[in-house]
mmCIF file of C-alpha atoms in Angstrom:
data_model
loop_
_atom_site.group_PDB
_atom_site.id
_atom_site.type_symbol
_atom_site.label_atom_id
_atom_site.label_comp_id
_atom_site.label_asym_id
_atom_site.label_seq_id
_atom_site.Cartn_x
_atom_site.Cartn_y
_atom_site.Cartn_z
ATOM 1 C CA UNK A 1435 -36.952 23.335 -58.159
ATOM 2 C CA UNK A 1436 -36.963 19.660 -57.279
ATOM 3 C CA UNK A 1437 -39.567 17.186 -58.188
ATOM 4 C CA UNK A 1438 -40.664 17.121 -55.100
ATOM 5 C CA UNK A 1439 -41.322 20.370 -54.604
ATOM 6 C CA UNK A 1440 -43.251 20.623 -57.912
ATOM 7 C CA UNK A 1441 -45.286 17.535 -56.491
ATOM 8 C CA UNK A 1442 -46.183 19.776 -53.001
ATOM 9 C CA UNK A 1443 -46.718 23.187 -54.974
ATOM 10 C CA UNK A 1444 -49.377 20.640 -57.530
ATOM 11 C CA UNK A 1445 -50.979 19.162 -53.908
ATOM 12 C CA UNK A 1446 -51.407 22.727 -52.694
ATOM 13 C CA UNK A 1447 -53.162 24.694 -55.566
ATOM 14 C CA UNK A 1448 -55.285 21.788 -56.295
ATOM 15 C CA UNK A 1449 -58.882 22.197 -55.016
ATOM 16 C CA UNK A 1450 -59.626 20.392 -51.549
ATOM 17 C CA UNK A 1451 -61.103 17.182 -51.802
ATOM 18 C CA UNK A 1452 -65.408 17.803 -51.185
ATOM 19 C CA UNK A 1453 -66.287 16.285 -47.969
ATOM 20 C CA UNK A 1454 -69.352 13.970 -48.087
ATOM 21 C CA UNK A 1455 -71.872 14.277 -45.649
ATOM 22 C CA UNK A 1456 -72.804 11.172 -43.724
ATOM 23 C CA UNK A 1457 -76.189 10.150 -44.134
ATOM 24 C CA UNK A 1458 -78.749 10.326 -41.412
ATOM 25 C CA UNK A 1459 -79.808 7.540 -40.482
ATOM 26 C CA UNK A 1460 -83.784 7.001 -40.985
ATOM 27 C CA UNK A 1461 -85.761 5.658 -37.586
ATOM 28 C CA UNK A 1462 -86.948 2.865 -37.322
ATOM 29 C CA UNK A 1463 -90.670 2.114 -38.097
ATOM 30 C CA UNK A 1464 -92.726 3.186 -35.546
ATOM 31 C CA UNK A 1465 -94.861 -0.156 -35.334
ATOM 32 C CA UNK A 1466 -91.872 -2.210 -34.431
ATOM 33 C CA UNK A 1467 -92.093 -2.227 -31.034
ATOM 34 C CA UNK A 1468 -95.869 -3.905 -30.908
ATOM 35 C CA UNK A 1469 -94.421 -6.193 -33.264
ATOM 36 C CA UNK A 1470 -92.426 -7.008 -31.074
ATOM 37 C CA UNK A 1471 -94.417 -7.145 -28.121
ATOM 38 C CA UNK A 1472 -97.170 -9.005 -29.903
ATOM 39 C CA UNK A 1473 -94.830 -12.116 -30.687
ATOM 40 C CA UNK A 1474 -93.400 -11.977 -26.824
ATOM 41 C CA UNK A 1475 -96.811 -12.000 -25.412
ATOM 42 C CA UNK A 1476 -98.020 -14.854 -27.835
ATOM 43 C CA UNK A 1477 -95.059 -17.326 -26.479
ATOM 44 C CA UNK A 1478 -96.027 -16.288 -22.560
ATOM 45 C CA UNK A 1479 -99.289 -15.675 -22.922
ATOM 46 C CA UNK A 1480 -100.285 -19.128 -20.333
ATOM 47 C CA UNK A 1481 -97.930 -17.596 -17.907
ATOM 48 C CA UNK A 1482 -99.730 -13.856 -18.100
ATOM 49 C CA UNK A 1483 -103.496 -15.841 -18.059
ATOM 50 C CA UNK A 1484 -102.075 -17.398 -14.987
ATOM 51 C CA UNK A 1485 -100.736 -14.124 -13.111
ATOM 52 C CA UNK A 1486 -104.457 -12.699 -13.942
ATOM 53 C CA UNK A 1487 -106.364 -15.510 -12.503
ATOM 54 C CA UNK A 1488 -103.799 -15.491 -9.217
ATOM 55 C CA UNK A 1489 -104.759 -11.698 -8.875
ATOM 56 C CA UNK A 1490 -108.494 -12.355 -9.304
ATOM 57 C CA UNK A 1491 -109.763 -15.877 -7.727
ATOM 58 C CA UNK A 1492 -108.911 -17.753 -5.522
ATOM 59 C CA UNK A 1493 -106.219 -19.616 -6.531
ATOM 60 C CA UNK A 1494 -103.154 -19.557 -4.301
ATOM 61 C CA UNK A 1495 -100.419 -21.161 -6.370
ATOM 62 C CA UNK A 1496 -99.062 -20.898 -10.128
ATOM 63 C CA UNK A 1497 -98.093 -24.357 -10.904
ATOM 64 C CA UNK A 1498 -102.161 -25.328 -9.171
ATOM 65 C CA UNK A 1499 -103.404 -22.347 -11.086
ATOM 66 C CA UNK A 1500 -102.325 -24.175 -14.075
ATOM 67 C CA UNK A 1501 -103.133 -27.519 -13.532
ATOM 68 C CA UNK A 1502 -106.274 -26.242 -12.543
ATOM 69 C CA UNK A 1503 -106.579 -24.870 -16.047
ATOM 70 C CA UNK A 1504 -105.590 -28.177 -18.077
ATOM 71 C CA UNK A 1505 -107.512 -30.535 -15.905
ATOM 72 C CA UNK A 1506 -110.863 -28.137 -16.572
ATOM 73 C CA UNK A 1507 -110.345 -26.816 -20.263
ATOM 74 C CA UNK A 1508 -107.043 -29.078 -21.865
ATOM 75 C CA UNK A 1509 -103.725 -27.500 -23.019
ATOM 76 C CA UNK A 1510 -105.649 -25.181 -25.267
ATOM 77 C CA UNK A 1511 -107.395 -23.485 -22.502
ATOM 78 C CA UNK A 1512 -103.464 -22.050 -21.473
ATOM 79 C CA UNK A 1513 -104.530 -19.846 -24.318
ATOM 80 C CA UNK A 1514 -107.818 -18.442 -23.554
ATOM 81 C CA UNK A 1515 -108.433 -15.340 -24.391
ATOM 82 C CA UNK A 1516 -105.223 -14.412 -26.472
ATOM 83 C CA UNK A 1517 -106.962 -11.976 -28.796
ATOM 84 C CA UNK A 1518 -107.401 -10.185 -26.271
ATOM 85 C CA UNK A 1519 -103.721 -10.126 -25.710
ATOM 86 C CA UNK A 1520 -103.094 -9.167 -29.456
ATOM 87 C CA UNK A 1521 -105.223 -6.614 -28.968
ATOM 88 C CA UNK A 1522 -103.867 -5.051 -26.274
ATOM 89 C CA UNK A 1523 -100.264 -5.445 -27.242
ATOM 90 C CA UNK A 1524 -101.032 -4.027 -31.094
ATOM 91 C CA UNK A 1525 -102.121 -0.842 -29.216
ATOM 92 C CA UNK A 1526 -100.894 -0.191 -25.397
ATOM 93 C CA UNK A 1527 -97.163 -1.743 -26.743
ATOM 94 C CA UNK A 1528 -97.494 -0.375 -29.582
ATOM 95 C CA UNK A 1529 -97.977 3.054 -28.479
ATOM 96 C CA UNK A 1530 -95.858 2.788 -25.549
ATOM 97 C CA UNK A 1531 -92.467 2.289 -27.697
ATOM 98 C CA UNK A 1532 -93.614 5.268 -29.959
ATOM 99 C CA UNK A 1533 -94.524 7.313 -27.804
ATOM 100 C CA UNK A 1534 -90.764 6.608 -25.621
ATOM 101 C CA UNK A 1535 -88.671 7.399 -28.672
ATOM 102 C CA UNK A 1536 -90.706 10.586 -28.849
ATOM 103 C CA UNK A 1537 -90.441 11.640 -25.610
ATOM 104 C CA UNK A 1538 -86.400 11.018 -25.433
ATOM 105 C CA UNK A 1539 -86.488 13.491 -28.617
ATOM 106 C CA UNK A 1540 -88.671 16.135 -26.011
ATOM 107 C CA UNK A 1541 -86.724 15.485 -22.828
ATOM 108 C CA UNK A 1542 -83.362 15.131 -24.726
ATOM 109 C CA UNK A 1543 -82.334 11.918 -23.648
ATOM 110 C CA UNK A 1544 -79.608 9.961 -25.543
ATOM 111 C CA UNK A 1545 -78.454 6.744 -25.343
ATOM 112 C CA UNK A 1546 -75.856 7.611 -22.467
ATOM 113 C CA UNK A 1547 -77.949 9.956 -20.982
ATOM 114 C CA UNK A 1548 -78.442 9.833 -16.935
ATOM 115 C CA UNK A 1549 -81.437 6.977 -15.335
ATOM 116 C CA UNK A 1550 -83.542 10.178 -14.381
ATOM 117 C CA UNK A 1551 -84.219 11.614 -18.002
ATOM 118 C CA UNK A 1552 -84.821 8.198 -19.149
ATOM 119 C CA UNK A 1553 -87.329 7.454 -16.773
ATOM 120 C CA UNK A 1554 -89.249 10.549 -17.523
ATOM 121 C CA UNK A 1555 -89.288 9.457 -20.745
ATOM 122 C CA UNK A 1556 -90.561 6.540 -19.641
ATOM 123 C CA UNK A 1557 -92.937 8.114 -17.578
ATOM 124 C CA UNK A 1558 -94.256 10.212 -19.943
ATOM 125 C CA UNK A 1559 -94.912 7.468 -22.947
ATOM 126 C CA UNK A 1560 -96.096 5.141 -20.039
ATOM 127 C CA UNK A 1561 -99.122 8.176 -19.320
ATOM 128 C CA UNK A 1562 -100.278 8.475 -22.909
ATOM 129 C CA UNK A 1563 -100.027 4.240 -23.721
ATOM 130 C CA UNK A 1564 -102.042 3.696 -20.428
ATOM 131 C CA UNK A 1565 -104.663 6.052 -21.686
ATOM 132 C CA UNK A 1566 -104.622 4.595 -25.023
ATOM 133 C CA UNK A 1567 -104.478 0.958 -24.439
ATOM 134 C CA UNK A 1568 -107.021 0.908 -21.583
ATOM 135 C CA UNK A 1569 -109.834 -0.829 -23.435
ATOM 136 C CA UNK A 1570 -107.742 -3.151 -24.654
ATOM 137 C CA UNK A 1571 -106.145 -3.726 -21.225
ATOM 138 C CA UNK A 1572 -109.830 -4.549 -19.909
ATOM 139 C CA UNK A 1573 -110.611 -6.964 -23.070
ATOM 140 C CA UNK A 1574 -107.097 -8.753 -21.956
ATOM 141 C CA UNK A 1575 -108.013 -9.023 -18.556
ATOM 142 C CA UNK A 1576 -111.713 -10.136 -18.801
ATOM 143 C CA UNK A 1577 -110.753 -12.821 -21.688
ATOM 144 C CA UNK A 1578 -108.235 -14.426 -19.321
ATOM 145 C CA UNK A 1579 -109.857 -14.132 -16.092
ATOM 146 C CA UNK A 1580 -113.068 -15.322 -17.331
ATOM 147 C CA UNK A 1581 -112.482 -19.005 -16.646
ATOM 148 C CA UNK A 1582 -111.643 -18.332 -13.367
ATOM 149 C CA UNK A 1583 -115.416 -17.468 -12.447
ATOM 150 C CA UNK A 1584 -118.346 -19.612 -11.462
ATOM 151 C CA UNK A 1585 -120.060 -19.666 -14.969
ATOM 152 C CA UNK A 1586 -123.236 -17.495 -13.622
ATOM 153 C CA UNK A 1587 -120.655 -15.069 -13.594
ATOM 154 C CA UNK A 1588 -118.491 -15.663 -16.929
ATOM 155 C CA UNK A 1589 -119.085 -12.743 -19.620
ATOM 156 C CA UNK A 1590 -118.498 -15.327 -22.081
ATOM 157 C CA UNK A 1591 -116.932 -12.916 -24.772
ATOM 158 C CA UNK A 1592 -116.610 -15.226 -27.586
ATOM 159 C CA UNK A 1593 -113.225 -13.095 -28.853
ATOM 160 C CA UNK A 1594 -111.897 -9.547 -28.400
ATOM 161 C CA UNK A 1595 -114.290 -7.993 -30.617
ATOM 162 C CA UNK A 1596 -117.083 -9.219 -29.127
ATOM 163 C CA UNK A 1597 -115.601 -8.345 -25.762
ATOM 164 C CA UNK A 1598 -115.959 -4.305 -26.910
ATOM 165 C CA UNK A 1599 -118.579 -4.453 -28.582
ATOM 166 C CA UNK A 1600 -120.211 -6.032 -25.760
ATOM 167 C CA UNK A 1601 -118.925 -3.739 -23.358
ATOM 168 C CA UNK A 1602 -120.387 -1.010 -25.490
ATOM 169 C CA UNK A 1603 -123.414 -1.910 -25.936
ATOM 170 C CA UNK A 1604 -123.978 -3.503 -22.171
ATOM 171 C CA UNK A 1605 -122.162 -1.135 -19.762
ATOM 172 C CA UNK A 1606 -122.184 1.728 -22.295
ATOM 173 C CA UNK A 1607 -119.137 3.850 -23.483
ATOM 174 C CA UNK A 1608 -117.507 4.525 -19.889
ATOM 175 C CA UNK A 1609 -116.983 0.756 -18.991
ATOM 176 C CA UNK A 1610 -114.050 1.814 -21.615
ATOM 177 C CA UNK A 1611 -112.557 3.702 -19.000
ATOM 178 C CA UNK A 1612 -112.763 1.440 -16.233
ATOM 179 C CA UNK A 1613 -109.757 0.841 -14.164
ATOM 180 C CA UNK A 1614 -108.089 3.869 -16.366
ATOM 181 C CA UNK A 1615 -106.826 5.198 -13.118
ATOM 182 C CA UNK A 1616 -104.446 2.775 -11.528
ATOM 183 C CA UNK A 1617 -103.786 1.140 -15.548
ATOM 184 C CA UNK A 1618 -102.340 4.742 -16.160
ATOM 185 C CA UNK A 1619 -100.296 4.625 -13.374
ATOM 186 C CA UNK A 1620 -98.952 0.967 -13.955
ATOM 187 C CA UNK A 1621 -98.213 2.082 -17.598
ATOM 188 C CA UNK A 1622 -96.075 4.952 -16.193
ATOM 189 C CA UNK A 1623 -94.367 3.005 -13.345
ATOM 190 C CA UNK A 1624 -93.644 0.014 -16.246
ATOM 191 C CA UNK A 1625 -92.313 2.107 -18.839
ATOM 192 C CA UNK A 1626 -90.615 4.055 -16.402
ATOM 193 C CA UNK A 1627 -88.780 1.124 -15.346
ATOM 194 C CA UNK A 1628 -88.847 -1.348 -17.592
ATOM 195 C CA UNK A 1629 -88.188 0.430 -20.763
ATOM 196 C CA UNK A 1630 -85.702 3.189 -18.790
ATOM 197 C CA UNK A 1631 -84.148 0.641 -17.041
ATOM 198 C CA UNK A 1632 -83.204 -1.535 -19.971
ATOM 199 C CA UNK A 1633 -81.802 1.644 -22.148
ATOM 200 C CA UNK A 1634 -79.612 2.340 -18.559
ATOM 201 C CA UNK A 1635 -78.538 -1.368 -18.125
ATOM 202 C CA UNK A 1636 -77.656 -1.437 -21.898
ATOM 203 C CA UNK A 1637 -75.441 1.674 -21.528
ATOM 204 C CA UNK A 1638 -73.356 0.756 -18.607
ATOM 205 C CA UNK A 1639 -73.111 -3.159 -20.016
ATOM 206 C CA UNK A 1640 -71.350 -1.509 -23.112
ATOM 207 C CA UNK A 1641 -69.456 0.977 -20.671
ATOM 208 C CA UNK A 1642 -67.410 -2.647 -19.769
ATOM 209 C CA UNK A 1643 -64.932 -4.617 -21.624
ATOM 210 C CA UNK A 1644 -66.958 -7.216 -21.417
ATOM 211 C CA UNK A 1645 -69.821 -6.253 -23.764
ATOM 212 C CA UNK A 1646 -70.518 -5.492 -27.043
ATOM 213 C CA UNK A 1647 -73.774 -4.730 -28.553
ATOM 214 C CA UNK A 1648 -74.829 -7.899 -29.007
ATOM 215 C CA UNK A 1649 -77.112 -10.749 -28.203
ATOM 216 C CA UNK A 1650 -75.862 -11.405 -24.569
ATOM 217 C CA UNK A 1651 -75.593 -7.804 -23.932
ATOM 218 C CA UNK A 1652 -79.207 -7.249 -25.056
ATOM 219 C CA UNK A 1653 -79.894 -10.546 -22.586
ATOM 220 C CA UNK A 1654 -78.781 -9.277 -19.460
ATOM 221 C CA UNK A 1655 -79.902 -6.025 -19.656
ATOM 222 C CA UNK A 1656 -83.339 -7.210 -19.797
ATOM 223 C CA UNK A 1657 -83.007 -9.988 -17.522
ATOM 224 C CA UNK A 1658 -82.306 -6.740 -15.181
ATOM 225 C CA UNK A 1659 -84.923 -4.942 -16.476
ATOM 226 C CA UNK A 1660 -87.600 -7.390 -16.162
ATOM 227 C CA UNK A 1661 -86.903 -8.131 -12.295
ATOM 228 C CA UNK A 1662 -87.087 -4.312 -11.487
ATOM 229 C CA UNK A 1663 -90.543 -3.871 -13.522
ATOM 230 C CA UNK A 1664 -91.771 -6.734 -11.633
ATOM 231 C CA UNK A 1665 -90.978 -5.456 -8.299
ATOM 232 C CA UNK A 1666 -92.338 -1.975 -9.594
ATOM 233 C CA UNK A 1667 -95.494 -2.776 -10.997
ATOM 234 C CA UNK A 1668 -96.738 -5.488 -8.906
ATOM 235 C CA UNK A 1669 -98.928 -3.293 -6.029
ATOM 236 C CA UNK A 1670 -100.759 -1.045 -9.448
ATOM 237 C CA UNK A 1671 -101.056 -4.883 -11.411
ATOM 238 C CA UNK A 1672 -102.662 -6.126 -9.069
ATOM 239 C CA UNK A 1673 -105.023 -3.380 -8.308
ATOM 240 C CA UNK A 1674 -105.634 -3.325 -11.969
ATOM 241 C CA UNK A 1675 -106.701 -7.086 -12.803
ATOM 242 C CA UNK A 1676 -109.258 -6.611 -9.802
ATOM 243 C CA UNK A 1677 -110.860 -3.134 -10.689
ATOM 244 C CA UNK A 1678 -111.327 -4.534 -14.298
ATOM 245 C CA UNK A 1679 -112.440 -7.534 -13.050
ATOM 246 C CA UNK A 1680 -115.276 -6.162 -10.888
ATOM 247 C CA UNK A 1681 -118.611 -5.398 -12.189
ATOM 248 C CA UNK A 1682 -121.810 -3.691 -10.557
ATOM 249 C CA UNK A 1683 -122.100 0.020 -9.559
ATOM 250 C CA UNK A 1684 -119.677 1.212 -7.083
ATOM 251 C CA UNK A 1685 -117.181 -1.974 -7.647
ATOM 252 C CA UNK A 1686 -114.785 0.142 -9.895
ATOM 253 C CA UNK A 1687 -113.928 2.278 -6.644
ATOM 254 C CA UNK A 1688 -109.996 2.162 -6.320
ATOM 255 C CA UNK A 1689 -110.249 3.145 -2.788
ATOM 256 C CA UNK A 1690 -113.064 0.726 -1.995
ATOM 257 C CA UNK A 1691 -110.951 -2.223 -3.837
ATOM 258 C CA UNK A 1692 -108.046 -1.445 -1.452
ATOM 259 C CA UNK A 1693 -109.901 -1.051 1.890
ATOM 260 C CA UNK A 1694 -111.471 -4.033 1.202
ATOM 261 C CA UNK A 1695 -108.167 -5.975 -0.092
ATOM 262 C CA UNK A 1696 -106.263 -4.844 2.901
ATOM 263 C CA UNK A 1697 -108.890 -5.676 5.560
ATOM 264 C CA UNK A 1698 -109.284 -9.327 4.180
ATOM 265 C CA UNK A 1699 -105.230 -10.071 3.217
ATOM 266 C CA UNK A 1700 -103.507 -7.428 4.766
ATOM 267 C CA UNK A 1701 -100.882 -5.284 2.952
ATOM 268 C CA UNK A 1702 -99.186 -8.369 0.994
ATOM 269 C CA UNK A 1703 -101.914 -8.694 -0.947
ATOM 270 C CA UNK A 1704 -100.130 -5.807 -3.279
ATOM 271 C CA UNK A 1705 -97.660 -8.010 -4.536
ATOM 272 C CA UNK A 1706 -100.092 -11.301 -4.843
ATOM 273 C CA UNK A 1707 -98.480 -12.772 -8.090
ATOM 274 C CA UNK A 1708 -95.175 -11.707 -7.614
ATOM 275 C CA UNK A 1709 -93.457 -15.228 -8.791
ATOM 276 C CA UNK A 1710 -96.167 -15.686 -11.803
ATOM 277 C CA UNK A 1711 -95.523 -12.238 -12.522
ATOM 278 C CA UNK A 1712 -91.773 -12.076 -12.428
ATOM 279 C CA UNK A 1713 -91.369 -15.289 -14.139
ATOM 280 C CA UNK A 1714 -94.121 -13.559 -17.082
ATOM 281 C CA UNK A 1715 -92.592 -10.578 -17.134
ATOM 282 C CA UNK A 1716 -88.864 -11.736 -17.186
ATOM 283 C CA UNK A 1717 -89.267 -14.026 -20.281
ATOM 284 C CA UNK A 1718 -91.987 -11.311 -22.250
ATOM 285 C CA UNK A 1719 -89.110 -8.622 -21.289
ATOM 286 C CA UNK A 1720 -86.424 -10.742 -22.747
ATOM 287 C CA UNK A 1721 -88.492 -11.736 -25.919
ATOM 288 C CA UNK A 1722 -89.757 -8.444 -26.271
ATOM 289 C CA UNK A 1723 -85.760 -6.673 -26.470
ATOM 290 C CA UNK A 1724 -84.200 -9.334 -28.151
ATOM 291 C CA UNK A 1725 -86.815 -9.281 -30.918
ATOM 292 C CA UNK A 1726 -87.088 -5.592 -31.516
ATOM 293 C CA UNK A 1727 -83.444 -5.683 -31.304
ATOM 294 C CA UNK A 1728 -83.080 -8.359 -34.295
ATOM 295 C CA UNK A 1729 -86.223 -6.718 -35.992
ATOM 296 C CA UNK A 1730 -84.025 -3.669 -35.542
ATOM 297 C CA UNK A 1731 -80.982 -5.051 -37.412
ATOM 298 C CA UNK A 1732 -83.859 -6.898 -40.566
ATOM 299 C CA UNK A 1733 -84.942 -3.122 -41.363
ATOM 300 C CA UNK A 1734 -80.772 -1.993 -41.166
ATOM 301 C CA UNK A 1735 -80.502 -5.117 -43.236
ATOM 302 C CA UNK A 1736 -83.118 -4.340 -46.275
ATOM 303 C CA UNK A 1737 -82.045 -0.850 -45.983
ATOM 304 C CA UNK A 1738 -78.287 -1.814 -46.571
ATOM 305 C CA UNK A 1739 -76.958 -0.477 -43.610
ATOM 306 C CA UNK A 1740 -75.652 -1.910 -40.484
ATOM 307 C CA UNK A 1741 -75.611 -0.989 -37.024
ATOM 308 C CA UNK A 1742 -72.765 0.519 -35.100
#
């Protein structure tokens, strides 16, 4: 027998090499998305105050809106009312990503999986976060609008605390609940197309040769994402800022807020905002992806592993 062939006849009785099982990869912690939101919201929070006040006064332009808002309270008045926006993004935003990744587990959606199961997904974590984050949704709205009032009728919250505490103790327990209705449905329409539509964008970008799952990919998917949310959301936002707005018995009415919307502005009136909004939403929506994306690759990083 040749060398050789005592070599092969050695390779063949000798055990087969174990095969080592690839670790699963832990998720991600659940928070990181209102993390994430929280730091996108901070940087645009003057451009969200001035969508809110647009929706609710009287003012008919942005860049007016907000020279309306230096010239009667100084640069620091662009930031009225952004505990409020903590607020809400620490529990709508952060309940909204959670509850997605949960729902793509339920519905079986991956990350190449058709626009239609990721919108249900969408849908779904959009119906519980609306629920969820509709008190602090109202303390958002009434911080930032508040300014915009004649000061007999200011709240004059002094923070977000004292917004629902006020609200409370004031209106009683179900002023939590006002506006739930068409909030609900604007959480559901935005996560359904925001958060859907940047998973879907993000799949066919990497479909290409000419991205990779990086930076500029993450950019343009929500640059795409943001204008569709925008265009989606804007009749249910602006129903929203005005129901939550509204206070005496009977003003809550979503039917009464429309009849008397469309018999004073017509049917426009549902996308009042849309450039203040778009150009809120489309830098938040950016901020918000590209930071939970890096955030994303810090916990791979302190965990040692990297992302494929």
């Amino acid at each position: 027998m040749s060398k050789s062939n005592d070599i092969e006849a050695a390779l063949a009785a000798a055990p087969p090499a174990p095969i080592i099982a690839k670790p699963k990869k832990q998720p991600y912690p659940f928070w990181l998305g209102g993390v994430a939101a929280t730091i996108a919201a901070s940087i645009t929070h003057p451009l969200d105050l001035t969508k809110v006040r647009l929706q609710a006064s009287g003012d008919k332009r942005m860049i007016e809106s907000l020279r309306k808002t230096v010239r009667t309270a100084g640069v620091r008045g662009l930031f009225d009312g952004i505990s409020g926006t903590w607020m809400r993004q620490m529990s709508y935003s952060l309940c909204r990503f959670w509850a997605y990744d949960e729902s793509k587990k339920i519905v079986g959606a991956g990350p190449n999986s058709p626009a239609w199961k990721l919108a249900l997904a969408g849908s779904m974590a959009g119906g519980i976060a609306g629920l969820v984050g509709n008190p602090g949704e109202i303390v958002m709205v009434r911080l930032q609008g508040d300014f915009a009032k004649p000061p007999e009728k200011r709240f004059n919250y002094k923070h977000c605390f004292d917004a629902l505490f006020r609200m409370v103790r004031e209106e009683g327990v179900s002023s939590l609940a006002r506006g739930a209705g068409p909030n609900v449905f604007r959480a559901i329409l935005m996560n359904a197309s925001q958060l859907a539509s940047y998973d879907f964008f993000k799949a066919e970008l990497l479909k290409t040769q000419y991205f990779h799952d990086n930076i500029y990919c993450h950019f343009t998917a929500s640059f795409a994402a943001g204008t569709v949310a925008t265009t989606v959301c804007s009749p249910a936002d602006v129903l929203k800022s005005r129901i939550m707005n509204a206070s005496g018995p009977g003003s809550n009415s979503t039917m009464q807020v429309i009849r008397n919307s469309l018999k004073t502005e017509g049917p426009m009136f549902m996308f009042k905002g849309w450039l203040p909004a778009w150009t809120r939403l489309q830098p938040t929506t950016i901020l918000i992806f590209l930071t939970l994306e890096q955030l994303k690759n810090l916990v791979d990083y302190t965990r040692g592993t990297s992302r494929s």
